[in-house]
Short mmCIF file of C-alpha atoms in Angstrom, two decimals:
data_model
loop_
_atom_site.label_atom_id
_atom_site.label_comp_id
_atom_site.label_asym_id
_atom_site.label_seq_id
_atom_site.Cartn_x
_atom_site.Cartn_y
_atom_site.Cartn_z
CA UNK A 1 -6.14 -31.64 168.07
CA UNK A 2 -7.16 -35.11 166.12
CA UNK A 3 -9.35 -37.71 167.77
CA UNK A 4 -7.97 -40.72 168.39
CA UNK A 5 -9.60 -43.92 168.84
CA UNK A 6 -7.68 -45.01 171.67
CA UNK A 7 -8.96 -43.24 175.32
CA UNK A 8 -5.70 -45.06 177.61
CA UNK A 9 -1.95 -45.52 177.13
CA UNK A 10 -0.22 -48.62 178.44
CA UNK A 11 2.83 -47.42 180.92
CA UNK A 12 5.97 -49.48 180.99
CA UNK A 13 5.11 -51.25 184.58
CA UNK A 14 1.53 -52.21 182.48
CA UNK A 15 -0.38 -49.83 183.81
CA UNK A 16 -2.76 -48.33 181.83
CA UNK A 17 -3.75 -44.31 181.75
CA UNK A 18 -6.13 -41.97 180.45
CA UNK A 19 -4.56 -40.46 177.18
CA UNK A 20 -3.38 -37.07 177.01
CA UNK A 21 -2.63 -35.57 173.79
CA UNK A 22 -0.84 -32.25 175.63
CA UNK A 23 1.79 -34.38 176.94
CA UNK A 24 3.27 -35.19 173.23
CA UNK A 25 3.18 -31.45 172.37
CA UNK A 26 4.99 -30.80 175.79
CA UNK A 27 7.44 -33.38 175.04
CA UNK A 28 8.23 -31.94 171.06
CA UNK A 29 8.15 -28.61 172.68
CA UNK A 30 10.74 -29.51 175.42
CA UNK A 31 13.14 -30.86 172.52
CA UNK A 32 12.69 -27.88 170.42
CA UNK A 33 13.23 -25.76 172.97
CA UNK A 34 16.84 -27.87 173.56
CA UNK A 35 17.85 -26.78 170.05
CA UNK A 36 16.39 -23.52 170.06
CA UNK A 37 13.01 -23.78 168.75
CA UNK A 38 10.31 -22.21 170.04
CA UNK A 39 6.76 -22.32 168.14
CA UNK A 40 4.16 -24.28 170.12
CA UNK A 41 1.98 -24.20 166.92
CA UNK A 42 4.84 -26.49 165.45
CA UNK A 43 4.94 -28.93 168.23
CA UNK A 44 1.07 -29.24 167.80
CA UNK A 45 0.54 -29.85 164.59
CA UNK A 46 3.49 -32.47 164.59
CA UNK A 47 1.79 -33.75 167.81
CA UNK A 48 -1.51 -34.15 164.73
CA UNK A 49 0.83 -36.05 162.80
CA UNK A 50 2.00 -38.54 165.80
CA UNK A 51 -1.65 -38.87 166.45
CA UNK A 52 -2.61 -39.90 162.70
CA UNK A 53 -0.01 -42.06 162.66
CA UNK A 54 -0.51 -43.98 165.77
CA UNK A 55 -4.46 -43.75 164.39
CA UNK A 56 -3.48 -46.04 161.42
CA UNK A 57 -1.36 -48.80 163.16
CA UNK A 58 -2.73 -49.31 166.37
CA UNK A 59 -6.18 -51.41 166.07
CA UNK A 60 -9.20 -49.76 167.43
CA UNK A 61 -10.06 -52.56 170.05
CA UNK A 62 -5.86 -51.82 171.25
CA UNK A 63 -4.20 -48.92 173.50
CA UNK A 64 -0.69 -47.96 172.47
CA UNK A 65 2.27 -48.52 174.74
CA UNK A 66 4.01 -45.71 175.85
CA UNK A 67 7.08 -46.91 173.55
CA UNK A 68 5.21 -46.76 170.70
CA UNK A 69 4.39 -43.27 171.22
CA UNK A 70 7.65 -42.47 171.55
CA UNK A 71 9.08 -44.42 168.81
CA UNK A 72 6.29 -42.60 166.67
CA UNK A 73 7.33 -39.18 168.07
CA UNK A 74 10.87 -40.06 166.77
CA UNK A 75 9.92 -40.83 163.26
CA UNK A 76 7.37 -38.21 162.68
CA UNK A 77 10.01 -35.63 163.54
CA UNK A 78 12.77 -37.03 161.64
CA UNK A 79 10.15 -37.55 158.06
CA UNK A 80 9.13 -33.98 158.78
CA UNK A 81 12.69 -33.04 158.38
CA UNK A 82 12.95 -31.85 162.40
CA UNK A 83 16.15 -33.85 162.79
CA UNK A 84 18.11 -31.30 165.46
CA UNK A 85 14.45 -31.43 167.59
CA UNK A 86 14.33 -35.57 167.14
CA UNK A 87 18.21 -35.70 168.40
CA UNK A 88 17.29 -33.84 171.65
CA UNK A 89 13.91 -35.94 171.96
CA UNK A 90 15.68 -39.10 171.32
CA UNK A 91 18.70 -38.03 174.40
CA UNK A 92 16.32 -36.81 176.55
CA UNK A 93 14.67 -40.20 176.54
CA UNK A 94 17.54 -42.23 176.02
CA UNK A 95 19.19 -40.55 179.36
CA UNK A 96 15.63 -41.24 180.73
CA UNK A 97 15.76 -44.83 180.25
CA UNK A 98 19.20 -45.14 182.04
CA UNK A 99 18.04 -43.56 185.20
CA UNK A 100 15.34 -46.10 185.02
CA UNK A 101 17.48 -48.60 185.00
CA UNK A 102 20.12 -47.10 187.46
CA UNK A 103 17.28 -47.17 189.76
CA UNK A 104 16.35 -50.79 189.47
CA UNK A 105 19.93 -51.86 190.03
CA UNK A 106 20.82 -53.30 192.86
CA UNK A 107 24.40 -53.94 195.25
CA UNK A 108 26.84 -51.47 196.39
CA UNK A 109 28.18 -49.76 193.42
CA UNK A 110 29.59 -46.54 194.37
CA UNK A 111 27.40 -43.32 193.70
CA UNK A 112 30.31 -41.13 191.90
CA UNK A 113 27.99 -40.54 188.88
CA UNK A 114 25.69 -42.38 186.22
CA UNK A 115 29.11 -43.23 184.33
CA UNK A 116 27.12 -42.23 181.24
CA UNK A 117 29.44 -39.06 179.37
CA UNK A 118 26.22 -37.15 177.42
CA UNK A 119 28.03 -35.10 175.37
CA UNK A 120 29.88 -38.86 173.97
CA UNK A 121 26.78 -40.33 173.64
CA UNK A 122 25.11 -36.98 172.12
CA UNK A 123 27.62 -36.88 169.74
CA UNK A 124 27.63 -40.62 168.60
CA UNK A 125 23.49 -40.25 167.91
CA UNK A 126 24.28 -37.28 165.76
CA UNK A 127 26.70 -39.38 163.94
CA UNK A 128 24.40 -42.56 163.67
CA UNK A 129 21.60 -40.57 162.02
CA UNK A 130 23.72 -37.93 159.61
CA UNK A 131 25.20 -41.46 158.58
CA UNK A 132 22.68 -43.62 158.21
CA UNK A 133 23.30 -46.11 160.59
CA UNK A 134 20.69 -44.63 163.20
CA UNK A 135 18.49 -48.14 162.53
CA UNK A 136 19.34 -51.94 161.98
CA UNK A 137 17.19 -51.52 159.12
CA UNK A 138 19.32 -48.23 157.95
CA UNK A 139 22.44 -50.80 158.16
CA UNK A 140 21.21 -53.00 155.85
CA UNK A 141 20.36 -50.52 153.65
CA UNK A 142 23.80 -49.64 153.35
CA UNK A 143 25.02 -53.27 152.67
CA UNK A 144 21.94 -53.12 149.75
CA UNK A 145 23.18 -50.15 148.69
CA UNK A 146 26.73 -51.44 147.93
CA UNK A 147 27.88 -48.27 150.23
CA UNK A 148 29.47 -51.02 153.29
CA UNK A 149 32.91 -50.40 152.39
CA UNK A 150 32.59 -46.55 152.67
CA UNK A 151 30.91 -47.26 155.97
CA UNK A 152 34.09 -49.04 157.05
CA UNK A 153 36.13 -45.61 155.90
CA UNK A 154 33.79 -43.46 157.66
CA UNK A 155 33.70 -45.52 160.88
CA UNK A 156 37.59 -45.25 160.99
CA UNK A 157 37.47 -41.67 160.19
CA UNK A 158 35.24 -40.93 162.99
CA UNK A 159 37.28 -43.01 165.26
CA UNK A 160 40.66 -41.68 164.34
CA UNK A 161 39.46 -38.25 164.58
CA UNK A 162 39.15 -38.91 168.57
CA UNK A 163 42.38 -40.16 168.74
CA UNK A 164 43.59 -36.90 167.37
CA UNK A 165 41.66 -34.89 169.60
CA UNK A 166 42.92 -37.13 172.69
CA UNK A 167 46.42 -36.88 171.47
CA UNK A 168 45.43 -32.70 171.16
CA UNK A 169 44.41 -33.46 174.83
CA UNK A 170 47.88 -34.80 175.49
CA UNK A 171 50.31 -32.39 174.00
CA UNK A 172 48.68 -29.42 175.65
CA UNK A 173 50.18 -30.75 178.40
CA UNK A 174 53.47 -32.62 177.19
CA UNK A 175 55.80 -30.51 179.51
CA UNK A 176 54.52 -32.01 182.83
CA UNK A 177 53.52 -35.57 181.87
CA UNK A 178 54.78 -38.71 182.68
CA UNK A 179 52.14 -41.03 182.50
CA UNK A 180 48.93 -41.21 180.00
CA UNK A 181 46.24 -43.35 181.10
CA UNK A 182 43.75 -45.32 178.39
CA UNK A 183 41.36 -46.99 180.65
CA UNK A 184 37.76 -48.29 180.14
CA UNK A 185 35.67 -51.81 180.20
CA UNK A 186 36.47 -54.97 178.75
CA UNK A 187 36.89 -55.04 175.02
CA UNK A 188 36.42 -51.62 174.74
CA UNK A 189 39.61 -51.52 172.51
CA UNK A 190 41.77 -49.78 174.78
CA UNK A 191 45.24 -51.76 173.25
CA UNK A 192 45.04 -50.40 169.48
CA UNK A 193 43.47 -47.19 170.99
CA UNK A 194 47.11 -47.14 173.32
CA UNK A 195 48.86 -47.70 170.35
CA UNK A 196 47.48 -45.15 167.72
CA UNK A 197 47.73 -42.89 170.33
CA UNK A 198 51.46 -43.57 170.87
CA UNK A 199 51.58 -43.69 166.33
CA UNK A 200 50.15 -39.63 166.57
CA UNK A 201 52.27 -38.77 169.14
CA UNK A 202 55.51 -39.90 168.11
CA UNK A 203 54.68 -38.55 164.37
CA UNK A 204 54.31 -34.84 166.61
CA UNK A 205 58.22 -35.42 168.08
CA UNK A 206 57.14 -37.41 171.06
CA UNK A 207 58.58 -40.53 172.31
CA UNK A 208 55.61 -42.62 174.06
CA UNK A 209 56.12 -46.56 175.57
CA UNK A 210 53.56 -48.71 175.68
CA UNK A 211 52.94 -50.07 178.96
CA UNK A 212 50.41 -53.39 179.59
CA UNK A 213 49.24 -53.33 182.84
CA UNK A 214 47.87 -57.12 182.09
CA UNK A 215 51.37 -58.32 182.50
CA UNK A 216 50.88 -57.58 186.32
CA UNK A 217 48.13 -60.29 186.85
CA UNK A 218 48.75 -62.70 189.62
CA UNK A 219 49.45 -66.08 188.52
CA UNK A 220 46.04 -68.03 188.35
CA UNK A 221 46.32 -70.13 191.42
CA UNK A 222 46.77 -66.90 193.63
CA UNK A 223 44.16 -65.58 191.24
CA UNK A 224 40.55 -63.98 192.98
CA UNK A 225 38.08 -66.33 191.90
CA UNK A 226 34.19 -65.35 191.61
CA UNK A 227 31.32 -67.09 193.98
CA UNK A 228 31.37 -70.60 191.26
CA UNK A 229 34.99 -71.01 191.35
CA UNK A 230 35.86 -69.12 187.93
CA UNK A 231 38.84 -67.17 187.79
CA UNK A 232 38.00 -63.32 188.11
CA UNK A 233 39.89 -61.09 185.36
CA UNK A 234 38.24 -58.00 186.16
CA UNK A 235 38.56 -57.22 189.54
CA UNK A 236 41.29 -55.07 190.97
CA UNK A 237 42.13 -57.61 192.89
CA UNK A 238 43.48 -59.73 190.02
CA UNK A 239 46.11 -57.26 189.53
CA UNK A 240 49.31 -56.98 191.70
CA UNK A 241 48.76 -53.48 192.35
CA UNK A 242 51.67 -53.46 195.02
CA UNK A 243 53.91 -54.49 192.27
CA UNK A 244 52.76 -52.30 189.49
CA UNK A 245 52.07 -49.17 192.22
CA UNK A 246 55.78 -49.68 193.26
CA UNK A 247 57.66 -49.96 189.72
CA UNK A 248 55.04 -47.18 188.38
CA UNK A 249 56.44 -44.77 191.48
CA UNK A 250 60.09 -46.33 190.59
CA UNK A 251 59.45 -44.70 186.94
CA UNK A 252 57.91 -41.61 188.17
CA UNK A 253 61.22 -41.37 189.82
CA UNK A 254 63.10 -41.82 187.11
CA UNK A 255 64.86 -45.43 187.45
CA UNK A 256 64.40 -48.82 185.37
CA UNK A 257 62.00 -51.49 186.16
CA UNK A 258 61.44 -54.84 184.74
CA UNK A 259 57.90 -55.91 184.37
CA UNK A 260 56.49 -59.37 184.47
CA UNK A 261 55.14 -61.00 181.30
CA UNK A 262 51.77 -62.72 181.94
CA UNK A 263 50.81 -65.67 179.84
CA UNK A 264 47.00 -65.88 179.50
CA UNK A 265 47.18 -69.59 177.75
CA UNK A 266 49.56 -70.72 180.38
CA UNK A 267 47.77 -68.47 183.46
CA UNK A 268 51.17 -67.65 184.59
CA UNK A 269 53.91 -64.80 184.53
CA UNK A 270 56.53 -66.12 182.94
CA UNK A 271 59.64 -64.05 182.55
CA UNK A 272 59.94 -60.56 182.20
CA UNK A 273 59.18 -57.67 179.53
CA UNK A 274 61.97 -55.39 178.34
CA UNK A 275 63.11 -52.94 180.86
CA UNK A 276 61.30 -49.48 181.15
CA UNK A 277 62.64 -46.58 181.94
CA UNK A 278 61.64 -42.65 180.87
CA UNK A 279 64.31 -40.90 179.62
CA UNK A 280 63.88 -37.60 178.50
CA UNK A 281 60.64 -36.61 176.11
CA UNK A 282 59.06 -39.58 176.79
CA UNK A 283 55.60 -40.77 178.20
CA UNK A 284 54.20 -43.67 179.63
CA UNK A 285 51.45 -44.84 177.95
CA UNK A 286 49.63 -47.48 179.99
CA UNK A 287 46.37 -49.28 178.81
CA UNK A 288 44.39 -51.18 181.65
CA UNK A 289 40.90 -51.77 183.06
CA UNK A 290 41.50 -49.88 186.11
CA UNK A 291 43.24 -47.12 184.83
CA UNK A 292 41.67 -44.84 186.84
CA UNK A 293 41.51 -46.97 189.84
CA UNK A 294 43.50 -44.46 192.31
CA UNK A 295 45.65 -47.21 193.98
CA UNK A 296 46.85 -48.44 190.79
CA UNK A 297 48.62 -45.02 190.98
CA UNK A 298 48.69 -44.03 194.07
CA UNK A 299 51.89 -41.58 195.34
CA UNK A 300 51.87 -40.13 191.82
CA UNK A 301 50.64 -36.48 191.57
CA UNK A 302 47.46 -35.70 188.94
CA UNK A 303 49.39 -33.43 187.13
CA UNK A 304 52.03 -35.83 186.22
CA UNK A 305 48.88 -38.22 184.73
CA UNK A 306 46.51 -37.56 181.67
CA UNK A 307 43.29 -39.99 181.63
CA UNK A 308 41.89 -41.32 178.74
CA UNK A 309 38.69 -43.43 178.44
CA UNK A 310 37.42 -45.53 175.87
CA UNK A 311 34.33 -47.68 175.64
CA UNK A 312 31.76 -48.06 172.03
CA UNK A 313 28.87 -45.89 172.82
CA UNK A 314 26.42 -47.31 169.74
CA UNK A 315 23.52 -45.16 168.95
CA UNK A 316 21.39 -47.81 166.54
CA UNK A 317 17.64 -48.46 167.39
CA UNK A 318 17.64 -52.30 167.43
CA UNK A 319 14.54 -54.41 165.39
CA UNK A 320 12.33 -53.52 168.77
CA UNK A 321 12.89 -49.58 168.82
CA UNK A 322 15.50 -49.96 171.60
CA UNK A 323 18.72 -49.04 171.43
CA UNK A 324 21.75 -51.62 171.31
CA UNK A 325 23.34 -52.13 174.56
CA UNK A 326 26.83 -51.24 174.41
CA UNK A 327 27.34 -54.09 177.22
CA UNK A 328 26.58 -56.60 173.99
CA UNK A 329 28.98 -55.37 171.35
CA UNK A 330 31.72 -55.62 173.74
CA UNK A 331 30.41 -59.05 174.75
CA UNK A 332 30.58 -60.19 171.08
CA UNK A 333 33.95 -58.73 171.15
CA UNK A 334 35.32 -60.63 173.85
CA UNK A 335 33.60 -64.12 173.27
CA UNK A 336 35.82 -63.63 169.45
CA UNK A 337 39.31 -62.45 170.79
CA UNK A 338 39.10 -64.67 173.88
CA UNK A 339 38.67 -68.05 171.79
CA UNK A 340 41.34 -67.19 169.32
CA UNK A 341 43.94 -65.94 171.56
CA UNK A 342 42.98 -66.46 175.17
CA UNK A 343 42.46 -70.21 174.78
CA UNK A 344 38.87 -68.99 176.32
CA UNK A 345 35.45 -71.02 175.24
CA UNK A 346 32.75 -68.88 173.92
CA UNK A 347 30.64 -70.75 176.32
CA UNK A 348 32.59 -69.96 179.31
CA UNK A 349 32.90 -65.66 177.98
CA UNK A 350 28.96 -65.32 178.19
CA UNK A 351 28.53 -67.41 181.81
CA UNK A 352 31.34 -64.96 183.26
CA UNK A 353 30.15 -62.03 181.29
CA UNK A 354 27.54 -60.96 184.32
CA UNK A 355 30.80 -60.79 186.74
CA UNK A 356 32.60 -59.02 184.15
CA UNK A 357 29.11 -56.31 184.54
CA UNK A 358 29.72 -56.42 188.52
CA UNK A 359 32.69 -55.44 188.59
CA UNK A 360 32.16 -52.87 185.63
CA UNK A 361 29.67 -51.11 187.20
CA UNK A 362 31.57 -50.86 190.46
CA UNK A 363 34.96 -49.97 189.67
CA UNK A 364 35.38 -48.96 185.87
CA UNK A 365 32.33 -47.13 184.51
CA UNK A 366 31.30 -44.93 187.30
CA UNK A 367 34.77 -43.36 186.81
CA UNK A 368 34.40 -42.37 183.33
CA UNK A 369 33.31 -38.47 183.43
CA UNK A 370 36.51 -37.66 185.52
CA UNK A 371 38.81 -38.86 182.26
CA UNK A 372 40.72 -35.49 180.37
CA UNK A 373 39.01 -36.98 177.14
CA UNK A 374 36.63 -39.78 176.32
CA UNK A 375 37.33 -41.75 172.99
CA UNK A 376 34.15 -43.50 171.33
CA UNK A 377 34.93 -46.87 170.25
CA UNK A 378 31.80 -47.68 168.24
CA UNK A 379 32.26 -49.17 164.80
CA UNK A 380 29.05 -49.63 163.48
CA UNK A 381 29.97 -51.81 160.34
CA UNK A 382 30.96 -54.10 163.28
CA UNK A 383 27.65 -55.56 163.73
CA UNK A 384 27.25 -57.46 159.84
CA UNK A 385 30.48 -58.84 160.55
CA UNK A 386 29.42 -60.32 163.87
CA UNK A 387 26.38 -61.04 162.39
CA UNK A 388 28.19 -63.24 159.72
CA UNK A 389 30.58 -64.95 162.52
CA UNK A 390 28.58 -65.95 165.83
CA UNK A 391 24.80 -65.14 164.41
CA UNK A 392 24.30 -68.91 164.35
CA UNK A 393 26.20 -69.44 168.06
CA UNK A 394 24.05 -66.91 169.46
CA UNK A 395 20.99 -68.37 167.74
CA UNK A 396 21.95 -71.92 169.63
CA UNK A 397 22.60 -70.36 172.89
CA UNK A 398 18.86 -68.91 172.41
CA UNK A 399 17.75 -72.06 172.80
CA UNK A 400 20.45 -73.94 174.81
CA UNK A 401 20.24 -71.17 177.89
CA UNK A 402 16.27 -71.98 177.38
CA UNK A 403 16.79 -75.26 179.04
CA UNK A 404 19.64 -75.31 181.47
CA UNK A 405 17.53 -73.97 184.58
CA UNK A 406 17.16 -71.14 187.01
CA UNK A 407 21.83 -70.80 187.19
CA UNK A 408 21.45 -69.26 183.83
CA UNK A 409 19.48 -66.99 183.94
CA UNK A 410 21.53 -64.10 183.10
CA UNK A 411 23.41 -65.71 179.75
CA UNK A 412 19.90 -66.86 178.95
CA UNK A 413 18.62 -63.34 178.21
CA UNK A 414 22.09 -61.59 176.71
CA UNK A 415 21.70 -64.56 173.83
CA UNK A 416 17.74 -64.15 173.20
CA UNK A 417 18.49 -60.48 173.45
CA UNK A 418 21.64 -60.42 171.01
CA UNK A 419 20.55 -63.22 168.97
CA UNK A 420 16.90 -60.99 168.15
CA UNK A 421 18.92 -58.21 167.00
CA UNK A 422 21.96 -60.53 164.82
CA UNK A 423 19.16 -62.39 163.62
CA UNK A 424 17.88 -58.90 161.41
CA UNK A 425 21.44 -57.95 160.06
CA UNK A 426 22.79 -58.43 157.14
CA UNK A 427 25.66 -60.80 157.58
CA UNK A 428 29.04 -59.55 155.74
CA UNK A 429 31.72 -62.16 154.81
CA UNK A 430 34.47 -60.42 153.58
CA UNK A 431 36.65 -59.10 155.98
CA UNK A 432 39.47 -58.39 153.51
CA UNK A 433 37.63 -54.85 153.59
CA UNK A 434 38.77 -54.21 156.99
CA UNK A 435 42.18 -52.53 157.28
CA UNK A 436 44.74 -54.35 159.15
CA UNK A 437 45.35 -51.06 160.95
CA UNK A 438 41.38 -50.96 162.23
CA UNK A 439 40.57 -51.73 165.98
CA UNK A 440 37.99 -54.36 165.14
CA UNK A 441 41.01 -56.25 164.14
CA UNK A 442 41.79 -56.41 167.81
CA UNK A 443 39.17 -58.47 168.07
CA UNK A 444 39.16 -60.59 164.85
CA UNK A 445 42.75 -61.36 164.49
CA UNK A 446 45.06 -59.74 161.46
CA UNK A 447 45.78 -56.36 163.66
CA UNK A 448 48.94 -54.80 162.62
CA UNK A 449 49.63 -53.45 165.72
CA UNK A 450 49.51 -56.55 167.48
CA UNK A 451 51.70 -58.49 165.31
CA UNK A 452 54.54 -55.78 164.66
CA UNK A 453 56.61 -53.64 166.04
CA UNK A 454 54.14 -51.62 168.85
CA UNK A 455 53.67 -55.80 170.28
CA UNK A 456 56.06 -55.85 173.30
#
């Protein structure tokens, strides 16, 4: 093996550790062997090149940190053309890294699983790096390259190819349906996802009706409210699951119900929706949170219910060598929809956004893996536009949060964090790029389907 001129390895609590260059060729060899590869001889003389690298960019009088190592393994085996062998390295450590943090978490969330679908999130890296979109700075490149607008098309076409495969999902089933269920965490994009679904299905001979399981929030002032007085959207308890678990069972049955309309400018239900009733060949095709909340439909049996979950599972190393938290995009997400049509302050979106987590992480996300089919709702051309629209909001909030004392804490580090990794994209201005049929237009306003006929 090469000498190095390092002895010790800093460990991520700041440890530091005698070097040891056998446990880089275990850690190649461990990947290769995930994708079939098995030459030792391979995984040390690519452990040579990792050490040669690390050689010339770490200073003699400095000990690498165990990230750097890593992020060195990663690029050595992707410029030596290993690209199946740097997928499985990059999982394995990615998976890694959230039982890391799993284990520093703290409160009562329920142990029903990591809430983390591998085979999504194995799939979306494979994407990211046949793409190349695997790296902020790979994202640029395609904005340089004058190839943005064919990473719009492609990010479409990878999304609507899971909307096929969930519709697939579906009609495999058709004859004993009555309900399908798009669930998943706040601004995943679960209301275009409900409606392209719907748009397939009814283009394969099936009738499907939307159903928004927002209209059955309580009016605000019988609203939960959090421990500082703010309204809580994301409980269960916001919803009037007695209502909705009663006209849901009324359906099931095969009667008409008449749902409430909820207001979110006005915080109250005001009126009704048009009636709902299944007549025959149709579906119910409810969007909501808590989808897979069992009260929300309790009484009804499993195999009357198909369970779809959404939620953007980006694989893109940020400017640090860590990947971008999917928590963030969906953040960005909400602070833009909820100003423009929730009458919503970006300001207050980011100080609620660590309840919005808390309940996430207790009711929603560790319910994922038990969904028929998981829909990734990653758009990775997202990020320039975001870049372009709150980059300098974020950038202010860096410094605001700074200043404002030990209560914000929490929106403190999501701006320094998102604002570091806006700060290195490209911004992208025109949005006349972005179809009018595209989920991000959930989000920025011009969505087709939520200004025509699939709007109830």
């Amino acid at each position: 093996m090469s000498k190095t001129h390092f002895d010790h390895v800093i460990k991520r609590d700041g440890s530091v550790v005698p070097f040891t260059d056998v446990r880089i060729t275990n850690a190649i060899y461990r990947a290769a062997i995930a994708v079939g590869g098995r030459d030792r001889k391979i995984a040390e003389y690519l452990t040579n090149q990792v050490i040669s690298y690390l050689n010339k960019n770490i200073p003699p009088s400095k000990s690498p940190h165990v990230e750097q190592i890593q992020n060195t393994i990663e690029r050595v085996l992707i410029e030596r053309g290993y690209v199946q062998t740097a997928k499985a390295f990059i999982l394995y450590r990615n998976e890694r890294q959230k039982n890391r943090e799993e284990k520093q978490k703290q409160g009562d969330s329920p142990k029903i699983g990591d809430g983390i679908p591998w085979k999504k999130v194995w799939e979306s890296l494979n994407w990211a790096i046949d793409h190349k979109v695997f790296t902020i700075e790979e994202l640029n490149e395609r904005i340089l390259d004058g190839s943005y607008q064919e990473l719009v098309r492609e990010s479409e076409e990878a999304y609507q190819l899971d909307i096929i495969r969930a519709a697939d999902t579906i009609l495999k089933r058709k004859a004993e349906l009555c309900f399908v269920i798009v669930a998943g965490p706040s601004s995943s994009g679960k209301t275009t996802t409900t409606v392209k679904i719907a748009e397939h299905l009814k283009n394969e001979g099936l009738e499907f009706l939307p159903f928004h399981v927002d209209n059955y929030f309580f009016d605000l002032e019988d609203h939960p409210r959090d421990e500082h007085g703010d309204y809580d959207y994301e409980t269960p308890e916001a919803i009037d699951i007695k209502l909705l678990n009663e006209h849901l069972q009324e359906i099931y049955k095969g009667k008409e119900v008449q749902p409430p309309c909820f207001n979110f400018k006005s915080g109250k239900r005001e009126g009704t929706t048009h009636p709902v009733k299944l007549h025959k060949n149709q579906i119910l095709l409810i969007d909501c949170l808590h989808g897979l909340h069992k009260p929300l439909t309790a009484g009804i049996p499993d195999s009357a219910k198909a369970k779809i979950y959404i939620e953007p599972f980006f694989q893109i190393r940020g400017p640090d060598g860590s990947f971008i938290k999917w928590t963030d995009i969906r953040l960005i997400r909400r602070i833009v929809r909820d100003q423009r049509e929730r009458n919503v302050s970006p300001n207050q979106s980011i100080e609620h956004w660590h309840y919005v987590r808390k309940a996430e992480l207790r009711y929603i996300i560790p319910h994922s893996t038990s969904a028929d089919y998981i829909i990734n709702s990653a758009l990775p051309y997202e990020l320039p536009v975001w870049s372009n629209r709150v980059g300098k909001l974020f950038k202010e909030w860096k410094k605001l949060y700074k200043t404002k004392g030990a209560g914000y804490q929490d929106p403190a580090k999501r701006a320094e964090r998102i604002s570091g990794i806006l700060e290195h994209i490209k911004p992208w201005q025109d949005e006349s790029i972005i179809p009018e049929t595209a989920l991000l237009r959930e989000f920025i306003g011009g969505s087709y389907y939520l200004h025509h006929q699939f709007r109830q």
